[in-house]
Amino acid sequence: SQQGEEDPQALSIQEGENATMNCSYKTSINNLQWYRQNSGRGLVHLILIRSNEREKHSGRLRVTLDTSKKSSSLLITASRAADTASYFCAPPPQGGKLIFGQGTELSVKP
Amino acid sequence: NAGVTQTPKFQVLKTGQSMTLQCAQDMNHEYMSWYRQDPGMGLRLIHYSVGAGITDQGEVPNGYNVSRSTTEDFPLRLLSAAPSQTSVYFCASSVEGGIHSPLHFGNGTRLTVT
């Protein structure tokens, strides 16, 4: 089964700064999803980017996808303390199994 | 529309006890799954179901049983709890397993086995 590998494992920034997280995967995909997990809560879906899209925006989120490098990035602009969370990328499931990596733990300090 | 509901929120068991973690969704989703999350780690898939009457194993199925008799419910059974099963358990559902649509997660059951 394929899983995304997020990098870095942890990221600490000041409020107002931008945060960039990266995701790599192994096999060809037709889309990739990003999720956020606030402490003690279930994951929440953020955005889905398709293989024919190189970039997608949602509010302060910008996601890019480079299928030739098998990588994606999530940029959060003008970060806020409320953005403190873990972020996971998820390639499509294989054989019904949607597998998550360890995520990037983002800490935004006020 | 409650989404995915997990009960109980917290549970403490003694080694060897059995229990069932409940998961219900009201979105008519065919796909449901169970994950466990240990401190500082990502989610590991335990079992999943692509529809009523159909279940399959994930990455870490040992020690857990599931059944899917209705579309709405997907209970997870621990037959003989062990300290290694201390974890936070998340249930998720989606239209078709996250291929083109997102997973919707419950808020977890925090299980401690002593």
mmCIF file with all atom_site columns, C-alpha atoms in Angstrom:
data_model
loop_
_atom_site.group_PDB
_atom_site.id
_atom_site.type_symbol
_atom_site.label_atom_id
_atom_site.label_alt_id
_atom_site.label_comp_id
_atom_site.label_asym_id
_atom_site.label_entity_id
_atom_site.label_seq_id
_atom_site.pdbx_PDB_ins_code
_atom_site.Cartn_x
_atom_site.Cartn_y
_atom_site.Cartn_z
_atom_site.occupancy
_atom_site.B_iso_or_equiv
_atom_site.pdbx_formal_charge
_atom_site.auth_seq_id
_atom_site.auth_comp_id
_atom_site.auth_asym_id
_atom_site.auth_atom_id
_atom_site.pdbx_PDB_model_num
ATOM 1   C CA . SER A 1 1   ? 0.000   0.000  0.000   1.00 0.00 ? 1   SER A CA 1
ATOM 2   C CA . GLN A 1 2   ? 1.213   3.489  -0.732  1.00 0.00 ? 2   GLN A CA 1
ATOM 3   C CA . GLN A 1 3   ? 1.593   6.176  1.900   1.00 0.00 ? 3   GLN A CA 1
ATOM 4   C CA . GLY A 1 4   ? 2.782   9.733  1.771   1.00 0.00 ? 4   GLY A CA 1
ATOM 5   C CA . GLU A 1 5   ? 5.947   10.732 3.588   1.00 0.00 ? 5   GLU A CA 1
ATOM 6   C CA . GLU A 1 6   ? 5.768   14.201 5.112   1.00 0.00 ? 6   GLU A CA 1
ATOM 7   C CA . ASP A 1 7   ? 8.760   16.424 5.669   1.00 0.00 ? 7   ASP A CA 1
ATOM 8   C CA . PRO A 1 8   ? 9.809   17.990 7.969   1.00 0.00 ? 8   PRO A CA 1
ATOM 9   C CA . GLN A 1 9   ? 8.547   15.959 10.907  1.00 0.00 ? 9   GLN A CA 1
ATOM 10  C CA . ALA A 1 10  ? 8.235   19.130 12.987  1.00 0.00 ? 10  ALA A CA 1
ATOM 11  C CA . LEU A 1 11  ? 8.131   22.830 12.142  1.00 0.00 ? 11  LEU A CA 1
ATOM 12  C CA . SER A 1 12  ? 8.039   25.791 14.515  1.00 0.00 ? 12  SER A CA 1
ATOM 13  C CA . ILE A 1 13  ? 7.335   29.312 13.250  1.00 0.00 ? 13  ILE A CA 1
ATOM 14  C CA . GLN A 1 14  ? 6.091   32.675 14.489  1.00 0.00 ? 14  GLN A CA 1
ATOM 15  C CA . GLU A 1 15  ? 2.590   33.953 13.837  1.00 0.00 ? 15  GLU A CA 1
ATOM 16  C CA . GLY A 1 16  ? 2.423   35.767 10.525  1.00 0.00 ? 16  GLY A CA 1
ATOM 17  C CA . GLU A 1 17  ? 5.139   33.675 8.893   1.00 0.00 ? 17  GLU A CA 1
ATOM 18  C CA . ASN A 1 18  ? 4.506   31.179 6.108   1.00 0.00 ? 18  ASN A CA 1
ATOM 19  C CA . ALA A 1 19  ? 4.705   27.437 6.715   1.00 0.00 ? 19  ALA A CA 1
ATOM 20  C CA . THR A 1 20  ? 5.685   24.958 4.024   1.00 0.00 ? 20  THR A CA 1
ATOM 21  C CA . MET A 1 21  ? 5.297   21.211 4.353   1.00 0.00 ? 21  MET A CA 1
ATOM 22  C CA . ASN A 1 22  ? 6.327   18.643 1.794   1.00 0.00 ? 22  ASN A CA 1
ATOM 23  C CA . CYS A 1 23  ? 5.021   15.230 0.830   1.00 0.00 ? 23  CYS A CA 1
ATOM 24  C CA . SER A 1 24  ? 6.629   12.523 -1.256  1.00 0.00 ? 24  SER A CA 1
ATOM 25  C CA . TYR A 1 25  ? 5.040   9.357  -2.570  1.00 0.00 ? 25  TYR A CA 1
ATOM 26  C CA . LYS A 1 26  ? 6.195   6.358  -4.571  1.00 0.00 ? 26  LYS A CA 1
ATOM 27  C CA . THR A 1 27  ? 3.793   5.409  -7.355  1.00 0.00 ? 27  THR A CA 1
ATOM 28  C CA . SER A 1 28  ? 1.724   7.290  -9.915  1.00 0.00 ? 28  SER A CA 1
ATOM 29  C CA . ILE A 1 29  ? -1.420  8.893  -8.575  1.00 0.00 ? 29  ILE A CA 1
ATOM 30  C CA . ASN A 1 30  ? -4.487  10.601 -9.972  1.00 0.00 ? 30  ASN A CA 1
ATOM 31  C CA . ASN A 1 31  ? -4.975  12.837 -6.946  1.00 0.00 ? 31  ASN A CA 1
ATOM 32  C CA . LEU A 1 32  ? -3.597  13.594 -3.501  1.00 0.00 ? 32  LEU A CA 1
ATOM 33  C CA . GLN A 1 33  ? -5.316  14.843 -0.365  1.00 0.00 ? 33  GLN A CA 1
ATOM 34  C CA . TRP A 1 34  ? -4.136  16.867 2.617   1.00 0.00 ? 34  TRP A CA 1
ATOM 35  C CA . TYR A 1 35  ? -5.583  16.579 6.120   1.00 0.00 ? 35  TYR A CA 1
ATOM 36  C CA . ARG A 1 36  ? -5.141  18.491 9.384   1.00 0.00 ? 36  ARG A CA 1
ATOM 37  C CA . GLN A 1 37  ? -5.324  17.056 12.884  1.00 0.00 ? 37  GLN A CA 1
ATOM 38  C CA . ASN A 1 38  ? -5.755  19.363 15.849  1.00 0.00 ? 38  ASN A CA 1
ATOM 39  C CA . SER A 1 39  ? -4.537  17.977 19.149  1.00 0.00 ? 39  SER A CA 1
ATOM 40  C CA . GLY A 1 40  ? -6.850  15.290 20.462  1.00 0.00 ? 40  GLY A CA 1
ATOM 41  C CA . ARG A 1 41  ? -9.204  15.423 17.483  1.00 0.00 ? 41  ARG A CA 1
ATOM 42  C CA . GLY A 1 42  ? -9.885  13.425 14.341  1.00 0.00 ? 42  GLY A CA 1
ATOM 43  C CA . LEU A 1 43  ? -8.396  14.376 10.999  1.00 0.00 ? 43  LEU A CA 1
ATOM 44  C CA . VAL A 1 44  ? -10.126 17.029 8.940   1.00 0.00 ? 44  VAL A CA 1
ATOM 45  C CA . HIS A 1 45  ? -9.897  17.109 5.158   1.00 0.00 ? 45  HIS A CA 1
ATOM 46  C CA . LEU A 1 46  ? -8.276  20.281 3.806   1.00 0.00 ? 46  LEU A CA 1
ATOM 47  C CA . ILE A 1 47  ? -7.904  19.947 0.066   1.00 0.00 ? 47  ILE A CA 1
ATOM 48  C CA . LEU A 1 48  ? -7.720  17.483 -2.820  1.00 0.00 ? 48  LEU A CA 1
ATOM 49  C CA . ILE A 1 49  ? -5.483  18.172 -5.809  1.00 0.00 ? 49  ILE A CA 1
ATOM 50  C CA . ARG A 1 50  ? -5.807  16.184 -9.022  1.00 0.00 ? 50  ARG A CA 1
ATOM 51  C CA . SER A 1 51  ? -2.918  14.999 -11.151 1.00 0.00 ? 51  SER A CA 1
ATOM 52  C CA . ASN A 1 52  ? -3.828  17.438 -13.930 1.00 0.00 ? 52  ASN A CA 1
ATOM 53  C CA . GLU A 1 53  ? -3.626  20.388 -11.510 1.00 0.00 ? 53  GLU A CA 1
ATOM 54  C CA . ARG A 1 54  ? -0.238  21.817 -10.656 1.00 0.00 ? 54  ARG A CA 1
ATOM 55  C CA . GLU A 1 55  ? -1.513  24.214 -8.022  1.00 0.00 ? 55  GLU A CA 1
ATOM 56  C CA . LYS A 1 56  ? -4.674  24.714 -6.019  1.00 0.00 ? 56  LYS A CA 1
ATOM 57  C CA . HIS A 1 57  ? -5.718  27.370 -3.531  1.00 0.00 ? 57  HIS A CA 1
ATOM 58  C CA . SER A 1 58  ? -8.157  27.359 -0.644  1.00 0.00 ? 58  SER A CA 1
ATOM 59  C CA . GLY A 1 59  ? -8.129  30.461 1.510   1.00 0.00 ? 59  GLY A CA 1
ATOM 60  C CA . ARG A 1 60  ? -4.634  30.750 3.017   1.00 0.00 ? 60  ARG A CA 1
ATOM 61  C CA . LEU A 1 61  ? -3.692  27.284 1.772   1.00 0.00 ? 61  LEU A CA 1
ATOM 62  C CA . ARG A 1 62  ? -1.757  26.671 -1.412  1.00 0.00 ? 62  ARG A CA 1
ATOM 63  C CA . VAL A 1 63  ? -1.071  23.133 -2.556  1.00 0.00 ? 63  VAL A CA 1
ATOM 64  C CA . THR A 1 64  ? 1.222   22.170 -5.407  1.00 0.00 ? 64  THR A CA 1
ATOM 65  C CA . LEU A 1 65  ? 1.665   18.825 -7.074  1.00 0.00 ? 65  LEU A CA 1
ATOM 66  C CA . ASP A 1 66  ? 4.636   17.746 -9.187  1.00 0.00 ? 66  ASP A CA 1
ATOM 67  C CA . THR A 1 67  ? 3.831   14.331 -10.602 1.00 0.00 ? 67  THR A CA 1
ATOM 68  C CA . SER A 1 68  ? 7.226   14.056 -12.298 1.00 0.00 ? 68  SER A CA 1
ATOM 69  C CA . LYS A 1 69  ? 8.948   14.315 -8.915  1.00 0.00 ? 69  LYS A CA 1
ATOM 70  C CA . LYS A 1 70  ? 6.177   12.463 -7.081  1.00 0.00 ? 70  LYS A CA 1
ATOM 71  C CA . SER A 1 71  ? 5.909   15.252 -4.572  1.00 0.00 ? 71  SER A CA 1
ATOM 72  C CA . SER A 1 72  ? 3.457   17.779 -3.210  1.00 0.00 ? 72  SER A CA 1
ATOM 73  C CA . SER A 1 73  ? 3.738   20.778 -0.952  1.00 0.00 ? 73  SER A CA 1
ATOM 74  C CA . LEU A 1 74  ? 1.315   22.560 1.351   1.00 0.00 ? 74  LEU A CA 1
ATOM 75  C CA . LEU A 1 75  ? 1.905   26.237 2.015   1.00 0.00 ? 75  LEU A CA 1
ATOM 76  C CA . ILE A 1 76  ? 0.038   28.056 4.768   1.00 0.00 ? 76  ILE A CA 1
ATOM 77  C CA . THR A 1 77  ? 0.409   31.802 4.392   1.00 0.00 ? 77  THR A CA 1
ATOM 78  C CA . ALA A 1 78  ? 0.246   34.330 7.223   1.00 0.00 ? 78  ALA A CA 1
ATOM 79  C CA . SER A 1 79  ? 0.016   31.569 9.809   1.00 0.00 ? 79  SER A CA 1
ATOM 80  C CA . ARG A 1 80  ? -2.008  31.916 13.000  1.00 0.00 ? 80  ARG A CA 1
ATOM 81  C CA . ALA A 1 81  ? -1.765  30.175 16.369  1.00 0.00 ? 81  ALA A CA 1
ATOM 82  C CA . ALA A 1 82  ? -4.922  28.284 15.386  1.00 0.00 ? 82  ALA A CA 1
ATOM 83  C CA . ASP A 1 83  ? -2.969  26.631 12.552  1.00 0.00 ? 83  ASP A CA 1
ATOM 84  C CA . THR A 1 84  ? -0.998  24.678 15.171  1.00 0.00 ? 84  THR A CA 1
ATOM 85  C CA . ALA A 1 85  ? -1.751  21.069 14.262  1.00 0.00 ? 85  ALA A CA 1
ATOM 86  C CA . SER A 1 86  ? -0.367  18.008 12.527  1.00 0.00 ? 86  SER A CA 1
ATOM 87  C CA . TYR A 1 87  ? -0.682  17.851 8.752   1.00 0.00 ? 87  TYR A CA 1
ATOM 88  C CA . PHE A 1 88  ? -0.903  14.670 6.704   1.00 0.00 ? 88  PHE A CA 1
ATOM 89  C CA . CYS A 1 89  ? -0.830  13.998 2.985   1.00 0.00 ? 89  CYS A CA 1
ATOM 90  C CA . ALA A 1 90  ? -2.671  11.002 1.568   1.00 0.00 ? 90  ALA A CA 1
ATOM 91  C CA . PRO A 1 91  ? -2.205  9.477  -1.865  1.00 0.00 ? 91  PRO A CA 1
ATOM 92  C CA . PRO A 1 92  ? -5.234  7.468  -3.027  1.00 0.00 ? 92  PRO A CA 1
ATOM 93  C CA . PRO A 1 93  ? -5.780  4.119  -1.329  1.00 0.00 ? 93  PRO A CA 1
ATOM 94  C CA . GLN A 1 94  ? -4.559  0.935  -2.912  1.00 0.00 ? 94  GLN A CA 1
ATOM 95  C CA . GLY A 1 95  ? -6.696  -2.144 -2.484  1.00 0.00 ? 95  GLY A CA 1
ATOM 96  C CA . GLY A 1 96  ? -9.039  -0.220 -0.196  1.00 0.00 ? 96  GLY A CA 1
ATOM 97  C CA . LYS A 1 97  ? -6.266  0.735  2.218   1.00 0.00 ? 97  LYS A CA 1
ATOM 98  C CA . LEU A 1 98  ? -5.726  4.455  2.780   1.00 0.00 ? 98  LEU A CA 1
ATOM 99  C CA . ILE A 1 99  ? -2.444  4.655  4.679   1.00 0.00 ? 99  ILE A CA 1
ATOM 100 C CA . PHE A 1 100 ? -1.166  7.768  6.448   1.00 0.00 ? 100 PHE A CA 1
ATOM 101 C CA . GLY A 1 101 ? 2.409   8.750  7.207   1.00 0.00 ? 101 GLY A CA 1
ATOM 102 C CA . GLN A 1 102 ? 3.593   10.308 10.455  1.00 0.00 ? 102 GLN A CA 1
ATOM 103 C CA . GLY A 1 103 ? 2.686   13.835 9.433   1.00 0.00 ? 103 GLY A CA 1
ATOM 104 C CA . THR A 1 104 ? 4.287   17.214 9.974   1.00 0.00 ? 104 THR A CA 1
ATOM 105 C CA . GLU A 1 105 ? 3.711   18.738 13.397  1.00 0.00 ? 105 GLU A CA 1
ATOM 106 C CA . LEU A 1 106 ? 3.359   22.497 12.985  1.00 0.00 ? 106 LEU A CA 1
ATOM 107 C CA . SER A 1 107 ? 3.676   24.826 15.947  1.00 0.00 ? 107 SER A CA 1
ATOM 108 C CA . VAL A 1 108 ? 2.773   28.482 15.415  1.00 0.00 ? 108 VAL A CA 1
ATOM 109 C CA . LYS A 1 109 ? 3.931   30.694 18.271  1.00 0.00 ? 109 LYS A CA 1
ATOM 110 C CA . PRO A 1 110 ? 2.037   33.908 19.032  1.00 0.00 ? 110 PRO A CA 1
ATOM 111 C CA . ASN B 2 1   ? -26.270 15.590 10.442  1.00 0.00 ? 1   ASN B CA 1
ATOM 112 C CA . ALA B 2 2   ? -23.898 14.275 13.131  1.00 0.00 ? 2   ALA B CA 1
ATOM 113 C CA . GLY B 2 3   ? -21.200 12.873 10.791  1.00 0.00 ? 3   GLY B CA 1
ATOM 114 C CA . VAL B 2 4   ? -19.115 10.123 12.394  1.00 0.00 ? 4   VAL B CA 1
ATOM 115 C CA . THR B 2 5   ? -19.894 9.397  16.033  1.00 0.00 ? 5   THR B CA 1
ATOM 116 C CA . GLN B 2 6   ? -17.612 7.331  18.250  1.00 0.00 ? 6   GLN B CA 1
ATOM 117 C CA . THR B 2 7   ? -18.496 6.026  21.689  1.00 0.00 ? 7   THR B CA 1
ATOM 118 C CA . PRO B 2 8   ? -17.226 5.952  24.337  1.00 0.00 ? 8   PRO B CA 1
ATOM 119 C CA . LYS B 2 9   ? -14.838 8.913  24.361  1.00 0.00 ? 9   LYS B CA 1
ATOM 120 C CA . PHE B 2 10  ? -12.685 7.381  27.110  1.00 0.00 ? 10  PHE B CA 1
ATOM 121 C CA . GLN B 2 11  ? -12.304 3.840  28.399  1.00 0.00 ? 11  GLN B CA 1
ATOM 122 C CA . VAL B 2 12  ? -10.046 2.092  30.893  1.00 0.00 ? 12  VAL B CA 1
ATOM 123 C CA . LEU B 2 13  ? -9.772  -1.682 30.723  1.00 0.00 ? 13  LEU B CA 1
ATOM 124 C CA . LYS B 2 14  ? -7.859  -4.287 32.640  1.00 0.00 ? 14  LYS B CA 1
ATOM 125 C CA . THR B 2 15  ? -5.703  -6.748 30.756  1.00 0.00 ? 15  THR B CA 1
ATOM 126 C CA . GLY B 2 16  ? -7.802  -9.585 29.431  1.00 0.00 ? 16  GLY B CA 1
ATOM 127 C CA . GLN B 2 17  ? -11.109 -7.726 29.437  1.00 0.00 ? 17  GLN B CA 1
ATOM 128 C CA . SER B 2 18  ? -13.132 -7.386 26.274  1.00 0.00 ? 18  SER B CA 1
ATOM 129 C CA . MET B 2 19  ? -15.004 -4.421 24.895  1.00 0.00 ? 19  MET B CA 1
ATOM 130 C CA . THR B 2 20  ? -16.530 -2.960 21.764  1.00 0.00 ? 20  THR B CA 1
ATOM 131 C CA . LEU B 2 21  ? -15.756 0.486  20.408  1.00 0.00 ? 21  LEU B CA 1
ATOM 132 C CA . GLN B 2 22  ? -18.762 1.871  18.594  1.00 0.00 ? 22  GLN B CA 1
ATOM 133 C CA . CYS B 2 23  ? -18.726 3.865  15.375  1.00 0.00 ? 23  CYS B CA 1
ATOM 134 C CA . ALA B 2 24  ? -21.791 5.174  13.559  1.00 0.00 ? 24  ALA B CA 1
ATOM 135 C CA . GLN B 2 25  ? -22.158 7.462  10.561  1.00 0.00 ? 25  GLN B CA 1
ATOM 136 C CA . ASP B 2 26  ? -25.270 9.110  9.148   1.00 0.00 ? 26  ASP B CA 1
ATOM 137 C CA . MET B 2 27  ? -23.942 10.055 5.707   1.00 0.00 ? 27  MET B CA 1
ATOM 138 C CA . ASN B 2 28  ? -24.834 6.781  3.967   1.00 0.00 ? 28  ASN B CA 1
ATOM 139 C CA . HIS B 2 29  ? -21.143 6.135  3.288   1.00 0.00 ? 29  HIS B CA 1
ATOM 140 C CA . GLU B 2 30  ? -20.225 2.707  1.969   1.00 0.00 ? 30  GLU B CA 1
ATOM 141 C CA . TYR B 2 31  ? -16.615 2.809  3.199   1.00 0.00 ? 31  TYR B CA 1
ATOM 142 C CA . MET B 2 32  ? -15.683 2.759  6.872   1.00 0.00 ? 32  MET B CA 1
ATOM 143 C CA . SER B 2 33  ? -12.375 2.165  8.593   1.00 0.00 ? 33  SER B CA 1
ATOM 144 C CA . TRP B 2 34  ? -10.635 2.015  11.958  1.00 0.00 ? 34  TRP B CA 1
ATOM 145 C CA . TYR B 2 35  ? -7.239  3.509  12.779  1.00 0.00 ? 35  TYR B CA 1
ATOM 146 C CA . ARG B 2 36  ? -5.152  3.622  15.912  1.00 0.00 ? 36  ARG B CA 1
ATOM 147 C CA . GLN B 2 37  ? -2.790  6.439  16.775  1.00 0.00 ? 37  GLN B CA 1
ATOM 148 C CA . ASP B 2 38  ? -0.017  6.171  19.316  1.00 0.00 ? 38  ASP B CA 1
ATOM 149 C CA . PRO B 2 39  ? 1.868   9.165  20.783  1.00 0.00 ? 39  PRO B CA 1
ATOM 150 C CA . GLY B 2 40  ? 4.031   10.929 18.229  1.00 0.00 ? 40  GLY B CA 1
ATOM 151 C CA . MET B 2 41  ? 2.979   8.595  15.458  1.00 0.00 ? 41  MET B CA 1
ATOM 152 C CA . GLY B 2 42  ? 0.708   8.684  12.495  1.00 0.00 ? 42  GLY B CA 1
ATOM 153 C CA . LEU B 2 43  ? -2.422  6.649  12.055  1.00 0.00 ? 43  LEU B CA 1
ATOM 154 C CA . ARG B 2 44  ? -2.242  2.929  11.447  1.00 0.00 ? 44  ARG B CA 1
ATOM 155 C CA . LEU B 2 45  ? -5.090  1.174  9.672   1.00 0.00 ? 45  LEU B CA 1
ATOM 156 C CA . ILE B 2 46  ? -6.633  -1.693 11.653  1.00 0.00 ? 46  ILE B CA 1
ATOM 157 C CA . HIS B 2 47  ? -9.612  -2.867 9.578   1.00 0.00 ? 47  HIS B CA 1
ATOM 158 C CA . TYR B 2 48  ? -11.801 -1.437 6.873   1.00 0.00 ? 48  TYR B CA 1
ATOM 159 C CA . SER B 2 49  ? -15.084 -2.168 5.138   1.00 0.00 ? 49  SER B CA 1
ATOM 160 C CA . VAL B 2 50  ? -16.230 -1.281 1.636   1.00 0.00 ? 50  VAL B CA 1
ATOM 161 C CA . GLY B 2 51  ? -19.877 -2.025 2.377   1.00 0.00 ? 51  GLY B CA 1
ATOM 162 C CA . ALA B 2 52  ? -22.278 -3.933 4.575   1.00 0.00 ? 52  ALA B CA 1
ATOM 163 C CA . GLY B 2 53  ? -21.186 -7.529 4.964   1.00 0.00 ? 53  GLY B CA 1
ATOM 164 C CA . ILE B 2 54  ? -17.647 -6.889 3.663   1.00 0.00 ? 54  ILE B CA 1
ATOM 165 C CA . THR B 2 55  ? -14.601 -6.330 5.871   1.00 0.00 ? 55  THR B CA 1
ATOM 166 C CA . ASP B 2 56  ? -10.865 -6.654 5.355   1.00 0.00 ? 56  ASP B CA 1
ATOM 167 C CA . GLN B 2 57  ? -7.646  -6.313 7.300   1.00 0.00 ? 57  GLN B CA 1
ATOM 168 C CA . GLY B 2 58  ? -5.469  -3.250 7.408   1.00 0.00 ? 58  GLY B CA 1
ATOM 169 C CA . GLU B 2 59  ? -1.879  -2.830 8.593   1.00 0.00 ? 59  GLU B CA 1
ATOM 170 C CA . VAL B 2 60  ? -2.333  -3.895 12.220  1.00 0.00 ? 60  VAL B CA 1
ATOM 171 C CA . PRO B 2 61  ? -5.384  -6.206 12.520  1.00 0.00 ? 61  PRO B CA 1
ATOM 172 C CA . ASN B 2 62  ? -4.152  -8.627 15.205  1.00 0.00 ? 62  ASN B CA 1
ATOM 173 C CA . GLY B 2 63  ? -6.161  -8.501 18.422  1.00 0.00 ? 63  GLY B CA 1
ATOM 174 C CA . TYR B 2 64  ? -9.138  -6.773 16.800  1.00 0.00 ? 64  TYR B CA 1
ATOM 175 C CA . ASN B 2 65  ? -12.344 -8.028 15.200  1.00 0.00 ? 65  ASN B CA 1
ATOM 176 C CA . VAL B 2 66  ? -14.877 -6.149 13.135  1.00 0.00 ? 66  VAL B CA 1
ATOM 177 C CA . SER B 2 67  ? -18.217 -6.787 11.468  1.00 0.00 ? 67  SER B CA 1
ATOM 178 C CA . ARG B 2 68  ? -20.443 -4.644 9.259   1.00 0.00 ? 68  ARG B CA 1
ATOM 179 C CA . SER B 2 69  ? -24.066 -5.683 9.443   1.00 0.00 ? 69  SER B CA 1
ATOM 180 C CA . THR B 2 70  ? -25.455 -2.267 8.463   1.00 0.00 ? 70  THR B CA 1
ATOM 181 C CA . THR B 2 71  ? -24.213 0.639  6.364   1.00 0.00 ? 71  THR B CA 1
ATOM 182 C CA . GLU B 2 72  ? -24.326 2.944  9.404   1.00 0.00 ? 72  GLU B CA 1
ATOM 183 C CA . ASP B 2 73  ? -22.361 0.980  12.001  1.00 0.00 ? 73  ASP B CA 1
ATOM 184 C CA . PHE B 2 74  ? -18.845 -0.451 12.151  1.00 0.00 ? 74  PHE B CA 1
ATOM 185 C CA . PRO B 2 75  ? -17.964 -1.671 15.665  1.00 0.00 ? 75  PRO B CA 1
ATOM 186 C CA . LEU B 2 76  ? -14.425 -2.640 16.649  1.00 0.00 ? 76  LEU B CA 1
ATOM 187 C CA . ARG B 2 77  ? -14.064 -5.481 19.161  1.00 0.00 ? 77  ARG B CA 1
ATOM 188 C CA . LEU B 2 78  ? -11.147 -6.162 21.469  1.00 0.00 ? 78  LEU B CA 1
ATOM 189 C CA . LEU B 2 79  ? -11.564 -9.757 22.595  1.00 0.00 ? 79  LEU B CA 1
ATOM 190 C CA . SER B 2 80  ? -8.799  -9.800 25.229  1.00 0.00 ? 80  SER B CA 1
ATOM 191 C CA . ALA B 2 81  ? -7.294  -6.386 25.833  1.00 0.00 ? 81  ALA B CA 1
ATOM 192 C CA . ALA B 2 82  ? -3.530  -6.025 26.196  1.00 0.00 ? 82  ALA B CA 1
ATOM 193 C CA . PRO B 2 83  ? -1.464  -3.027 27.367  1.00 0.00 ? 83  PRO B CA 1
ATOM 194 C CA . SER B 2 84  ? -0.090  -2.738 23.810  1.00 0.00 ? 84  SER B CA 1
ATOM 195 C CA . GLN B 2 85  ? -3.595  -1.782 22.715  1.00 0.00 ? 85  GLN B CA 1
ATOM 196 C CA . THR B 2 86  ? -3.491  1.409  24.761  1.00 0.00 ? 86  THR B CA 1
ATOM 197 C CA . SER B 2 87  ? -4.039  4.018  22.079  1.00 0.00 ? 87  SER B CA 1
ATOM 198 C CA . VAL B 2 88  ? -6.433  6.505  20.563  1.00 0.00 ? 88  VAL B CA 1
ATOM 199 C CA . TYR B 2 89  ? -8.791  4.879  18.099  1.00 0.00 ? 89  TYR B CA 1
ATOM 200 C CA . PHE B 2 90  ? -10.332 6.764  15.190  1.00 0.00 ? 90  PHE B CA 1
ATOM 201 C CA . CYS B 2 91  ? -13.171 5.691  12.958  1.00 0.00 ? 91  CYS B CA 1
ATOM 202 C CA . ALA B 2 92  ? -13.551 7.193  9.486   1.00 0.00 ? 92  ALA B CA 1
ATOM 203 C CA . SER B 2 93  ? -16.012 6.945  6.628   1.00 0.00 ? 93  SER B CA 1
ATOM 204 C CA . SER B 2 94  ? -16.242 8.062  3.032   1.00 0.00 ? 94  SER B CA 1
ATOM 205 C CA . VAL B 2 95  ? -18.279 7.616  -0.100  1.00 0.00 ? 95  VAL B CA 1
ATOM 206 C CA . GLU B 2 96  ? -15.774 5.325  -1.798  1.00 0.00 ? 96  GLU B CA 1
ATOM 207 C CA . GLY B 2 97  ? -12.738 4.885  0.420   1.00 0.00 ? 97  GLY B CA 1
ATOM 208 C CA . GLY B 2 98  ? -10.928 8.122  -0.229  1.00 0.00 ? 98  GLY B CA 1
ATOM 209 C CA . ILE B 2 99  ? -10.110 7.479  -3.875  1.00 0.00 ? 99  ILE B CA 1
ATOM 210 C CA . HIS B 2 100 ? -11.693 10.723 -5.046  1.00 0.00 ? 100 HIS B CA 1
ATOM 211 C CA . SER B 2 101 ? -13.524 11.879 -1.934  1.00 0.00 ? 101 SER B CA 1
ATOM 212 C CA . PRO B 2 102 ? -12.371 12.769 1.566   1.00 0.00 ? 102 PRO B CA 1
ATOM 213 C CA . LEU B 2 103 ? -12.497 10.636 4.673   1.00 0.00 ? 103 LEU B CA 1
ATOM 214 C CA . HIS B 2 104 ? -14.640 11.953 7.520   1.00 0.00 ? 104 HIS B CA 1
ATOM 215 C CA . PHE B 2 105 ? -13.248 11.178 10.957  1.00 0.00 ? 105 PHE B CA 1
ATOM 216 C CA . GLY B 2 106 ? -14.806 10.808 14.372  1.00 0.00 ? 106 GLY B CA 1
ATOM 217 C CA . ASN B 2 107 ? -13.163 12.439 17.377  1.00 0.00 ? 107 ASN B CA 1
ATOM 218 C CA . GLY B 2 108 ? -11.689 9.274  18.750  1.00 0.00 ? 108 GLY B CA 1
ATOM 219 C CA . THR B 2 109 ? -11.901 6.872  21.670  1.00 0.00 ? 109 THR B CA 1
ATOM 220 C CA . ARG B 2 110 ? -9.043  7.075  24.145  1.00 0.00 ? 110 ARG B CA 1
ATOM 221 C CA . LEU B 2 111 ? -8.373  3.583  25.488  1.00 0.00 ? 111 LEU B CA 1
ATOM 222 C CA . THR B 2 112 ? -6.067  2.696  28.356  1.00 0.00 ? 112 THR B CA 1
ATOM 223 C CA . VAL B 2 113 ? -5.345  -0.942 29.178  1.00 0.00 ? 113 VAL B CA 1
ATOM 224 C CA . THR B 2 114 ? -3.750  -1.534 32.579  1.00 0.00 ? 114 THR B CA 1
#
